[in-house]
Tab-separated table of C-alpha atoms and ligand atoms in Angstrom:
chain	number	residue	atom	x	y	z
A	205	MET	CA	8.704	-79.404	112.591
A	206	SER	CA	6.585	-76.627	114.058
A	207	ASP	CA	4.055	-75.366	111.480
A	208	SER	CA	2.000	-78.651	111.287
A	209	GLY	CA	-1.348	-76.695	110.936
A	210	PRO	CA	-3.595	-74.308	112.286
A	211	ARG	CA	-4.520	-76.625	115.227
A	212	ARG	CA	-1.317	-78.147	115.494
A	213	GLN	CA	-2.636	-81.443	114.287
A	214	GLN	CA	-0.339	-84.124	112.628
A	215	GLN	CA	-1.012	-83.917	108.989
A	216	VAL	CA	1.517	-86.687	108.153
A	217	ALA	CA	2.083	-89.437	110.557
A	218	ALA	CA	5.285	-89.284	112.817
A	219	LEU	CA	8.226	-91.303	111.965
A	220	ARG	CA	10.206	-93.347	114.391
A	221	HIS	CA	13.314	-93.563	112.378
A	222	GLY	CA	14.116	-92.076	109.142
A	223	THR	CA	14.078	-88.834	107.253
A	224	VAL	CA	11.702	-85.792	106.850
A	225	VAL	CA	11.821	-83.594	104.080
A	226	ASP	CA	9.765	-80.536	104.890
A	227	HIS	CA	8.822	-77.438	103.125
A	228	LEU	CA	9.201	-78.806	99.623
A	229	SER	CA	7.266	-76.507	96.912
A	230	PRO	CA	3.611	-77.357	96.554
A	231	GLY	CA	3.395	-80.367	94.021
A	232	MET	CA	7.042	-81.408	94.473
A	233	ALA	CA	6.685	-84.413	96.774
A	234	LEU	CA	6.250	-86.717	94.089
A	235	LYS	CA	9.056	-85.423	92.324
A	236	ALA	CA	11.179	-85.719	95.340
A	237	LEU	CA	10.370	-89.188	95.820
A	238	GLU	CA	11.057	-90.064	92.262
A	239	LEU	CA	14.489	-88.349	92.668
A	240	ILE	CA	15.173	-90.383	95.896
A	241	GLY	CA	13.642	-93.453	94.700
A	242	VAL	CA	11.317	-95.679	96.629
A	243	PRO	CA	12.769	-96.727	100.101
A	244	GLN	CA	13.770	-100.380	100.039
A	245	GLU	CA	13.242	-100.927	103.794
A	246	GLY	CA	10.340	-98.863	105.007
A	247	ALA	CA	7.350	-96.935	104.033
A	248	ALA	CA	7.515	-93.438	102.167
A	249	LEU	CA	4.604	-90.850	103.273
A	250	ILE	CA	3.659	-88.165	101.132
A	251	GLY	CA	1.897	-84.977	101.891
A	252	VAL	CA	0.967	-82.586	99.108
A	253	ASN	CA	-0.584	-79.284	99.459
A	254	LEU	CA	-0.241	-79.086	103.328
A	255	TYR	CA	-0.866	-75.865	105.214
A	256	SER	CA	2.364	-74.199	106.192
A	257	GLU	CA	2.445	-70.941	108.190
A	258	LYS	CA	5.593	-70.047	106.365
A	259	MET	CA	4.906	-70.968	102.824
A	260	ASN	CA	0.920	-70.971	103.057
A	261	ARG	CA	1.329	-74.393	100.986
A	262	LYS	CA	3.942	-76.929	101.004
A	263	ASP	CA	4.638	-80.521	100.420
A	264	ILE	CA	6.349	-83.083	103.004
A	265	LEU	CA	7.931	-86.455	102.232
A	266	LYS	CA	8.823	-88.864	105.145
A	267	LEU	CA	10.804	-91.649	104.502
A	268	GLU	CA	10.939	-94.682	106.918
A	269	ASN	CA	14.426	-96.355	107.990
A	270	LEU	CA	16.450	-94.285	105.413
A	271	GLU	CA	18.819	-91.480	105.594
A	272	LEU	CA	19.494	-89.333	102.790
A	273	THR	CA	22.971	-88.998	101.807
A	274	ASP	CA	24.467	-85.340	101.073
A	275	ASP	CA	24.437	-86.069	97.258
A	276	GLN	CA	20.575	-86.808	97.426
A	277	ILE	CA	20.065	-83.597	99.565
A	278	GLU	CA	21.839	-81.415	97.274
A	279	ARG	CA	19.821	-82.882	94.362
A	280	LEU	CA	16.611	-82.004	96.483
A	281	ALA	CA	17.326	-78.390	96.162
A	282	VAL	CA	15.679	-77.674	92.892
A	283	LEU	CA	12.512	-78.805	94.421
A	284	GLY	CA	12.171	-76.356	96.773
A	285	PRO	CA	14.633	-73.487	98.054
A	286	ASN	CA	13.005	-73.541	101.390
A	287	ALA	CA	13.236	-77.155	101.755
A	288	SER	CA	14.520	-78.655	105.060
A	289	VAL	CA	15.733	-82.396	105.839
A	290	CYS	CA	15.387	-83.748	109.369
A	291	PHE	CA	16.880	-87.114	110.284
A	292	ILE	CA	14.892	-88.575	112.947
A	293	ARG	CA	15.857	-91.532	115.351
A	294	GLU	CA	13.277	-92.717	118.346
A	295	TYR	CA	10.846	-89.907	117.191
A	296	GLU	CA	13.434	-87.177	118.143
A	297	VAL	CA	15.105	-84.871	115.428
A	298	VAL	CA	18.948	-85.638	115.618
A	299	ARG	CA	19.962	-83.491	112.838
A	300	LYS	CA	18.535	-80.900	110.674
A	301	VAL	CA	19.915	-79.652	107.234
A	302	ARG	CA	18.742	-76.769	105.262
A	303	VAL	CA	18.934	-77.429	101.786
A	304	THR	CA	21.046	-74.679	99.638
A	305	LEU	CA	20.471	-74.224	96.056
A	306	PRO	CA	23.763	-74.172	94.386
A	307	ASP	CA	24.269	-71.527	91.499
A	308	ARG	CA	24.680	-74.214	88.858
A	309	ILE	CA	22.655	-77.300	88.696
A	310	ALA	CA	24.402	-80.311	86.922
A	311	GLY	CA	22.131	-83.273	86.090
A	312	VAL	CA	19.124	-83.906	87.944
A	313	LEU	CA	16.652	-82.093	85.725
A	314	ARG	CA	15.877	-82.578	82.071
A	315	CYS	CA	15.689	-79.538	79.662
A	316	PRO	CA	11.808	-79.144	78.723
A	317	ASN	CA	12.885	-77.872	75.207
A	318	PRO	CA	12.347	-81.019	72.759
A	319	ASN	CA	14.939	-79.161	70.359
A	320	CYS	CA	17.590	-78.670	73.171
A	321	ILE	CA	20.865	-80.401	72.088
A	322	THR	CA	20.724	-82.137	75.569
A	323	ASN	CA	17.897	-84.269	74.659
A	324	HIS	CA	19.541	-85.387	71.648
A	325	ASP	CA	23.106	-85.924	72.048
A	326	ARG	CA	24.564	-87.658	75.354
A	327	LEU	CA	25.687	-84.565	77.349
A	328	GLU	CA	25.067	-83.737	81.176
A	329	THR	CA	22.477	-81.096	81.599
A	330	ARG	CA	23.417	-77.885	83.011
A	331	PHE	CA	21.385	-74.934	84.348
A	332	ASP	CA	22.123	-71.630	85.726
A	333	VAL	CA	19.914	-70.521	88.684
A	334	GLU	CA	18.328	-67.183	87.794
A	335	LYS	CA	16.080	-66.732	90.699
A	336	LYS	CA	15.845	-68.698	94.199
A	337	SER	CA	12.361	-68.251	94.826
A	338	PRO	CA	10.378	-69.519	93.136
A	339	THR	CA	13.188	-71.226	91.525
A	340	THR	CA	13.984	-70.327	88.081
A	341	VAL	CA	16.728	-71.788	85.819
A	342	ARG	CA	18.229	-71.206	82.547
A	343	CYS	CA	19.450	-73.912	80.149
A	344	HIS	CA	23.260	-73.567	79.928
A	345	TYR	CA	22.645	-74.925	76.531
A	346	CYS	CA	19.423	-73.717	74.739
A	347	GLU	CA	19.224	-70.648	77.058
A	348	ARG	CA	15.522	-71.470	77.888
A	349	LEU	CA	14.369	-69.914	81.136
A	350	ILE	CA	12.513	-72.692	82.970
A	351	ALA	CA	9.977	-72.368	85.888
A	352	GLU	CA	9.726	-74.428	88.768
A	353	SER	CA	6.517	-76.029	87.489
A	354	GLU	CA	8.214	-76.943	84.170
A	355	PHE	CA	10.726	-79.248	85.951
A	356	THR	CA	11.175	-82.746	84.835
A	357	LEU	CA	13.552	-84.943	86.428
A	358	LEU	CA	16.226	-86.876	84.405
B	172	MET	CA	42.125	-48.177	60.541
B	173	SER	CA	44.468	-45.175	61.207
B	174	GLU	CA	43.468	-44.146	64.794
B	175	PRO	CA	45.439	-46.179	67.408
B	176	TRP	CA	43.341	-48.606	69.291
B	177	THR	CA	42.341	-47.575	72.810
B	178	GLN	CA	43.203	-49.184	75.856
B	179	ILE	CA	39.637	-50.454	76.466
B	180	GLU	CA	39.473	-51.911	72.940
B	181	LEU	CA	43.021	-53.612	73.510
B	182	ASP	CA	41.712	-54.906	76.827
B	183	LEU	CA	38.495	-56.324	75.016
B	184	ALA	CA	40.557	-57.753	72.285
B	185	GLU	CA	42.693	-59.543	74.701
B	186	GLN	CA	39.896	-61.036	76.412
B	187	MET	CA	38.303	-62.342	73.675
B	188	ARG	CA	41.638	-64.054	71.985
B	189	GLY	CA	40.978	-67.612	71.955
B	190	SER	CA	37.374	-67.380	73.139
B	191	ASP	CA	34.148	-68.423	71.965
B	192	ILE	CA	31.374	-66.422	70.404
B	193	ILE	CA	28.115	-68.210	71.429
B	194	SER	CA	25.550	-65.694	72.429
B	195	VAL	CA	25.195	-61.981	72.665
B	196	ARG	CA	24.348	-62.734	76.477
B	197	GLN	CA	27.928	-63.373	77.085
B	198	PHE	CA	28.583	-59.480	76.528
B	199	GLU	CA	27.977	-56.651	79.059
B	200	SER	CA	26.716	-53.251	77.265
B	201	GLN	CA	30.052	-51.721	77.541
B	202	GLU	CA	31.837	-54.733	76.200
B	203	LEU	CA	29.152	-54.597	73.259
B	204	ARG	CA	29.978	-50.876	72.302
B	205	THR	CA	33.425	-51.396	72.326
B	206	LEU	CA	32.985	-54.543	70.083
B	207	LEU	CA	31.414	-52.065	67.734
B	208	SER	CA	34.027	-49.470	67.618
B	209	ILE	CA	36.656	-52.302	67.050
B	210	VAL	CA	34.391	-53.657	64.177
B	211	ALA	CA	34.583	-50.167	62.405
B	212	ARG	CA	38.261	-50.686	62.234
B	213	PHE	CA	37.639	-53.536	59.865
B	214	GLU	CA	35.609	-51.468	57.317
B	215	GLY	CA	37.301	-51.650	53.759
B	216	ASP	CA	40.106	-53.428	52.685
B	217	SER	CA	42.088	-55.682	55.183
B	218	GLN	CA	45.647	-56.834	55.590
B	219	PRO	CA	45.841	-60.570	55.282
B	220	LEU	CA	46.000	-61.061	59.186
B	221	LEU	CA	44.779	-64.720	58.969
B	222	HIS	CA	47.201	-65.802	56.342
B	223	GLY	CA	47.956	-69.560	56.727
B	224	ARG	CA	45.051	-69.984	58.937
B	225	VAL	CA	41.812	-72.428	58.421
B	226	LEU	CA	38.343	-71.761	59.262
B	227	ALA	CA	36.031	-75.030	59.607
B	228	ALA	CA	32.695	-73.866	58.676
B	229	LEU	CA	30.359	-76.932	59.618
B	230	PHE	CA	26.719	-76.210	58.668
B	231	PHE	CA	24.531	-78.914	59.928
B	232	GLU	CA	21.780	-77.104	58.266
B	233	PRO	CA	21.972	-74.954	55.035
B	234	SER	CA	22.243	-71.300	55.452
B	235	THR	CA	23.589	-69.998	52.189
B	236	ARG	CA	24.281	-66.211	53.103
B	237	THR	CA	25.734	-66.865	56.700
B	238	ARG	CA	28.188	-69.318	55.116
B	239	LEU	CA	29.219	-67.129	52.360
B	240	SER	CA	29.558	-64.320	54.396
B	241	PHE	CA	31.955	-66.194	56.690
B	242	GLU	CA	33.869	-67.841	53.742
B	243	SER	CA	34.243	-64.072	52.187
B	244	ALA	CA	35.543	-62.682	55.648
B	245	MET	CA	37.949	-65.234	56.005
B	246	ALA	CA	39.087	-65.028	52.462
B	247	ARG	CA	39.549	-61.247	52.645
B	248	LEU	CA	41.927	-61.666	55.624
B	249	GLY	CA	43.832	-63.999	53.824
B	250	GLY	CA	42.828	-67.275	55.407
B	251	SER	CA	41.016	-70.514	53.979
B	252	VAL	CA	37.768	-72.235	54.654
B	253	ILE	CA	36.991	-76.007	54.785
B	254	GLY	CA	33.817	-77.726	55.865
B	255	PHE	CA	30.216	-78.713	54.563
B	256	ALA	CA	27.200	-76.945	53.645
B	257	ASP	CA	24.697	-79.236	55.132
B	258	ALA	CA	24.326	-82.398	57.386
B	259	GLY	CA	23.644	-84.591	54.455
B	260	ILE	CA	27.316	-84.443	53.720
B	261	SER	CA	28.825	-84.838	57.085
B	262	SER	CA	29.337	-87.739	59.277
B	263	ALA	CA	26.104	-86.390	61.502
B	264	SER	CA	23.880	-88.320	59.110
B	265	LYS	CA	25.940	-91.603	60.055
B	266	GLY	CA	24.851	-90.984	63.707
B	267	GLU	CA	28.165	-89.125	64.769
B	268	THR	CA	27.548	-86.784	67.758
B	269	LEU	CA	28.512	-83.202	67.338
B	270	GLN	CA	31.054	-83.346	69.848
B	271	ASP	CA	32.932	-86.044	68.024
B	272	THR	CA	32.825	-84.288	64.981
B	273	ILE	CA	34.140	-81.162	66.546
B	274	ARG	CA	36.884	-83.250	67.967
B	275	ILE	CA	37.982	-84.831	64.693
B	276	VAL	CA	37.881	-81.668	62.828
B	277	GLU	CA	39.803	-79.569	65.429
B	278	SER	CA	42.926	-81.234	64.011
B	279	TYR	CA	42.447	-79.559	60.534
B	280	CYS	CA	41.524	-76.063	61.732
B	281	ASP	CA	42.266	-73.020	63.834
B	282	LEU	CA	38.753	-72.113	64.347
B	283	PHE	CA	34.990	-73.090	63.940
B	284	VAL	CA	31.997	-71.515	62.902
B	285	ILE	CA	29.018	-73.833	63.467
B	286	ARG	CA	25.354	-73.859	62.316
B	287	HIS	CA	23.146	-76.236	63.620
B	288	PRO	CA	19.300	-76.966	64.022
B	289	ARG	CA	19.189	-77.622	67.488
B	290	GLU	CA	19.372	-75.125	70.489
B	291	GLY	CA	22.460	-75.451	72.770
B	292	ALA	CA	24.493	-77.158	69.765
B	293	ALA	CA	27.270	-74.208	69.682
B	294	ARG	CA	27.664	-74.317	73.396
B	295	ALA	CA	27.915	-78.150	73.254
B	296	ALA	CA	30.359	-77.731	70.381
B	297	ALA	CA	32.622	-75.254	72.020
B	298	GLU	CA	32.867	-77.434	75.247
B	299	ALA	CA	34.423	-80.036	73.007
B	300	THR	CA	37.249	-78.148	71.701
B	301	PHE	CA	39.871	-75.552	72.838
B	302	ARG	CA	39.785	-74.011	69.339
B	303	PRO	CA	37.672	-70.665	69.147
B	304	LEU	CA	34.329	-71.248	68.095
B	305	ILE	CA	31.509	-69.037	66.660
B	306	ASN	CA	27.991	-69.834	66.729
B	307	GLY	CA	26.389	-69.389	63.155
B	308	GLY	CA	23.048	-70.020	64.562
B	309	ASP	CA	21.727	-72.643	66.777
B	310	GLY	CA	17.989	-73.545	66.349
B	311	SER	CA	15.786	-70.742	67.285
B	312	ASN	CA	18.113	-69.845	70.017
B	313	GLN	CA	20.949	-67.612	69.336
B	314	HIS	CA	22.725	-66.011	65.908
B	315	PRO	CA	25.207	-63.625	67.740
B	316	THR	CA	26.662	-62.440	64.497
B	317	GLN	CA	23.372	-61.543	63.088
B	318	THR	CA	22.504	-59.497	66.263
B	319	LEU	CA	25.999	-57.909	66.002
B	320	LEU	CA	25.780	-56.884	62.529
B	321	ASP	CA	22.224	-55.509	63.322
B	322	LEU	CA	23.561	-53.430	66.149
B	323	TYR	CA	26.720	-52.345	64.106
B	324	THR	CA	24.223	-51.017	61.170
B	325	ILE	CA	22.209	-49.069	63.855
B	326	GLN	CA	25.575	-47.734	65.232
B	327	ARG	CA	26.859	-46.605	61.741
B	328	ARG	CA	23.300	-45.101	60.640
B	329	ILE	CA	22.272	-43.299	63.876
B	330	GLY	CA	25.507	-43.028	65.525
B	331	ARG	CA	24.578	-44.816	68.624
B	332	VAL	CA	23.048	-47.807	70.056
B	333	ALA	CA	21.414	-46.433	73.285
B	334	GLY	CA	18.630	-44.108	73.863
B	335	LEU	CA	16.728	-45.005	70.905
B	336	ARG	CA	13.113	-45.733	70.307
B	337	ILE	CA	13.090	-49.221	68.208
B	338	GLY	CA	10.164	-50.790	66.741
B	339	PHE	CA	10.094	-54.584	66.014
B	340	LEU	CA	7.543	-55.415	63.369
B	341	GLY	CA	6.147	-58.827	62.391
B	342	ASP	CA	6.718	-62.149	63.733
B	343	LEU	CA	7.830	-61.583	67.312
B	344	LYS	CA	6.676	-64.948	68.579
B	345	TYR	CA	8.996	-67.245	66.537
B	346	GLY	CA	11.370	-64.754	65.118
B	347	ARG	CA	14.963	-65.511	66.331
B	348	ALA	CA	16.655	-62.237	64.909
B	349	ALA	CA	14.193	-60.161	66.735
B	350	HIS	CA	14.407	-62.050	70.087
B	351	SER	CA	17.968	-61.697	69.955
B	352	LEU	CA	18.014	-57.800	69.033
B	353	VAL	CA	15.400	-57.436	71.451
B	354	GLU	CA	17.549	-58.623	74.399
B	355	ALA	CA	20.843	-56.815	73.374
B	356	THR	CA	18.884	-53.486	72.759
B	357	ALA	CA	17.260	-53.763	75.990
B	358	MET	CA	20.337	-54.277	77.395
B	359	LEU	CA	22.040	-51.277	75.821
B	360	GLY	CA	19.071	-48.951	77.395
B	361	ASN	CA	16.524	-48.396	74.331
B	362	GLU	CA	12.787	-48.165	74.428
B	363	LEU	CA	11.133	-50.966	72.463
B	364	ILE	CA	7.744	-50.834	70.631
B	365	LEU	CA	6.590	-54.497	69.792
B	366	ILE	CA	4.236	-54.297	66.655
B	367	SER	CA	2.497	-57.478	66.044
B	368	PRO	CA	-0.852	-59.462	65.395
B	369	ASP	CA	-2.061	-60.681	68.812
B	370	SER	CA	-1.084	-64.237	67.525
B	371	LEU	CA	2.552	-63.423	67.065
B	372	ARG	CA	3.431	-61.420	70.183
B	373	LEU	CA	6.567	-61.602	71.832
B	374	PRO	CA	6.460	-64.724	74.093
B	375	HIS	CA	5.534	-64.052	77.735
B	376	ARG	CA	8.816	-65.176	79.515
B	377	ARG	CA	10.735	-62.527	77.108
B	378	VAL	CA	8.206	-59.642	77.800
B	379	GLY	CA	8.568	-60.716	81.687
B	380	GLU	CA	12.253	-60.260	81.238
B	381	LEU	CA	11.964	-56.731	79.753
B	382	ARG	CA	9.726	-55.819	82.643
B	383	GLU	CA	12.160	-57.206	85.341
B	384	ARG	CA	14.949	-55.289	83.528
B	385	GLY	CA	12.932	-52.025	83.640
B	386	THR	CA	13.081	-51.750	79.958
B	387	PRO	CA	10.269	-49.046	78.460
B	388	TYR	CA	8.086	-51.140	76.164
B	389	GLU	CA	4.864	-51.177	74.474
B	390	GLU	CA	2.823	-53.820	72.767
B	391	THR	CA	0.762	-52.832	69.907
B	392	PRO	CA	-1.069	-54.226	66.716
B	393	ASN	CA	-1.047	-50.875	65.341
B	394	LEU	CA	1.997	-50.271	62.776
B	395	ALA	CA	0.694	-46.681	61.637
B	396	GLY	CA	0.173	-45.304	65.064
B	397	ALA	CA	3.578	-46.502	66.073
B	398	ILE	CA	5.732	-45.339	63.457
B	399	PRO	CA	5.940	-41.717	63.734
B	400	GLU	CA	7.862	-41.889	67.076
B	401	LEU	CA	10.314	-44.741	65.960
B	402	ASP	CA	14.173	-44.071	65.368
B	403	VAL	CA	14.512	-47.911	63.872
B	404	LEU	CA	11.933	-49.896	62.333
B	405	TYR	CA	13.071	-53.609	62.354
B	406	VAL	CA	10.682	-55.639	60.054
B	407	THR	CA	10.748	-59.662	60.182
B	408	ARG	CA	9.280	-62.079	57.969
B	409	ILE	CA	5.972	-63.465	58.716
B	410	GLN	CA	5.578	-67.047	57.657
B	411	ARG	CA	2.520	-68.641	56.241
B	412	GLU	CA	3.309	-71.934	58.097
B	413	ARG	CA	2.590	-69.948	61.441
B	414	PHE	CA	-0.892	-69.741	60.664
B	415	VAL	CA	-3.678	-72.245	61.204
B	416	ASP	CA	-6.227	-70.183	59.115
B	417	PRO	CA	-4.895	-69.045	55.699
B	418	LEU	CA	-7.234	-66.123	55.732
B	419	ASP	CA	-5.549	-64.958	59.099
B	420	TYR	CA	-2.092	-65.082	57.269
B	421	GLU	CA	-3.472	-62.814	54.193
B	422	ARG	CA	-4.923	-60.337	56.859
B	423	VAL	CA	-1.794	-60.118	58.803
B	424	LYS	CA	0.471	-59.917	55.639
B	425	ASN	CA	-1.489	-57.073	54.189
B	426	ALA	CA	-1.882	-55.083	57.393
B	427	TYR	CA	1.935	-55.421	58.005
B	428	GLN	CA	3.341	-54.669	54.546
B	429	VAL	CA	5.647	-51.584	54.692
B	430	ASP	CA	5.793	-49.561	51.514
B	431	ARG	CA	7.108	-45.860	50.699
B	432	ALA	CA	3.884	-44.176	52.105
B	433	THR	CA	4.289	-46.117	55.410
B	434	VAL	CA	7.900	-45.215	55.978
B	435	ASP	CA	7.411	-41.732	55.081
B	436	GLN	CA	5.284	-41.356	58.015
B	437	GLY	CA	8.291	-41.883	59.871
B	438	ARG	CA	10.581	-38.987	61.471
B	439	GLU	CA	13.477	-37.828	59.740
B	440	GLY	CA	16.604	-40.190	60.021
B	441	MET	CA	14.255	-43.208	60.959
B	442	ILE	CA	15.829	-46.386	59.381
B	443	VAL	CA	14.271	-49.571	58.035
B	444	MET	CA	15.976	-52.699	58.648
B	445	HIS	CA	15.107	-56.444	57.921
B	446	PRO	CA	17.573	-59.636	58.571
B	447	LEU	CA	16.380	-60.743	55.091
B	448	PRO	CA	15.628	-62.563	53.017
B	449	ARG	CA	12.340	-60.527	52.720
B	450	VAL	CA	9.438	-62.003	50.792
B	451	ASN	CA	6.915	-59.096	50.657
B	452	GLU	CA	7.000	-57.563	53.969
B	453	ILE	CA	8.825	-54.465	52.449
B	454	HIS	CA	7.475	-53.139	49.161
B	455	PRO	CA	10.656	-52.779	46.660
B	456	ASP	CA	9.718	-49.114	46.525
B	457	VAL	CA	11.087	-48.693	49.999
B	458	ASP	CA	14.686	-49.813	48.475
B	459	SER	CA	15.423	-46.448	46.821
B	460	SER	CA	14.407	-44.580	50.096
B	461	PRO	CA	17.347	-43.104	52.273
B	462	ARG	CA	15.674	-44.950	55.156
B	463	ALA	CA	16.451	-48.533	53.849
B	464	ALA	CA	19.189	-49.921	55.674
B	465	TYR	CA	18.680	-53.659	54.924
B	466	PHE	CA	21.032	-54.397	52.225
B	467	GLU	CA	23.674	-52.419	54.254
B	468	GLN	CA	23.138	-55.116	56.762
B	469	ALA	CA	24.417	-57.862	54.658
B	470	LYS	CA	27.605	-55.656	53.855
B	471	ASN	CA	27.872	-55.014	57.713
B	472	GLY	CA	27.753	-58.526	58.177
B	473	LEU	CA	30.926	-59.155	56.457
B	474	THR	CA	32.655	-56.375	58.450
B	475	VAL	CA	31.567	-57.879	61.622
B	476	ARG	CA	32.565	-61.249	60.820
B	477	LYS	CA	36.098	-60.121	59.854
B	478	ALA	CA	36.443	-58.404	62.950
B	479	LEU	CA	35.330	-61.546	65.033
B	480	LEU	CA	37.553	-63.795	63.147
B	481	ALA	CA	40.579	-61.538	63.799
B	482	LEU	CA	39.925	-60.973	67.335
B	483	LEU	CA	39.389	-64.607	68.051
B	484	MET	CA	42.571	-65.516	66.661
B	485	GLY	CA	44.369	-62.477	68.250
B	486	ALA	CA	45.281	-61.177	64.938
B	487	ILE	CA	44.642	-57.450	65.255
B	488	GLU	CA	47.829	-55.958	64.297
C	41	LIG	ZN1	18.092	-76.810	77.020
């Protein structure tokens, strides 16, 4: 949580309890929220294109009163190879998890190729990760290379 | 067929027994070279290696030449073929999923070849069965037996598939045969000259892959300038439907028509290839030139398919 801006000002309000997903690739915060779902018992704060020393620009997502499951964290990896997840209790970080991109992504993403078999027959999508930063994946079925900017969630 | 198999050929044969042929990407360059040397063993008459075996040829879209080639290959190895020639007569037209069709037909056959209009269909089909499966073309993605027969034709004519300067002419934006051969020849270590009108250039991501691999390549609209440097000229069909303005089509069509005078600008030993059917990209006066390799491609396709059927069935002795 250190690189919060050139003047170290708070760019997105602090959380008392909940989860902070930091260092998402720019433009991915909305997709991250879509992937996790709108929290039932609290606010979701989104920061898009914030200044970051490490990444130049980043997105951030703060979820009030919500602790992400391991499964949700794993799915988030496709939205930012540098992403980290912090669990917050009483304004303190109690646990920090670096998200790691697996070599293979099952489900989560939709293949953007309209003529791909996965968009017609009921098949779970599968992608092989070809490059980690910026994330580039290849559809296991139609073999199309897909850039991060083309990612759409299932 | 007389030379005994080398250990490296036997190892590849063992590895391919019971496997699938989905994409040229599945092979390393050494494996491709070994596979081509195995294919050469299937030239000419064959033993009935697949006697009593049944190939299911499921063509969810018509492709007469590919289907006939597989049927002939299977027949020449003593096997038989069941299947359908287009989706209208399969239960796909009743809404059955591809994977269900495969699971049902698998009890009637020993291996599959499938042709399907959607990309990724062959991979999906292969995952539904333990029987070996060959991709006979999945949409605009892959047609590995076409790529292998192209490579085999180069190997037979020139004696090697590496260290060559290979020109691809025509529709490099949509042409599947060209895409796949570009990928394979880049992997094998060749220099590629990509000759096309600006509107039909090789897609960015494919050019990017060449750059990342370190493949020497050049993009040019100029056929006459490129041809004296080439070992292989691979001509593809330019389809009228790809052009918004019919005038553009006429211009391109004329600029890229390959005739005897054009190919005579090539160095000695340069060959002219085409995945066929040709329309008017290659003038018939090239047919009698010793450079014309396109009719051999069809014949080589039969040899390649015989080899693959036998390899997947583990019937090599
Ligand atoms: Zn796909």
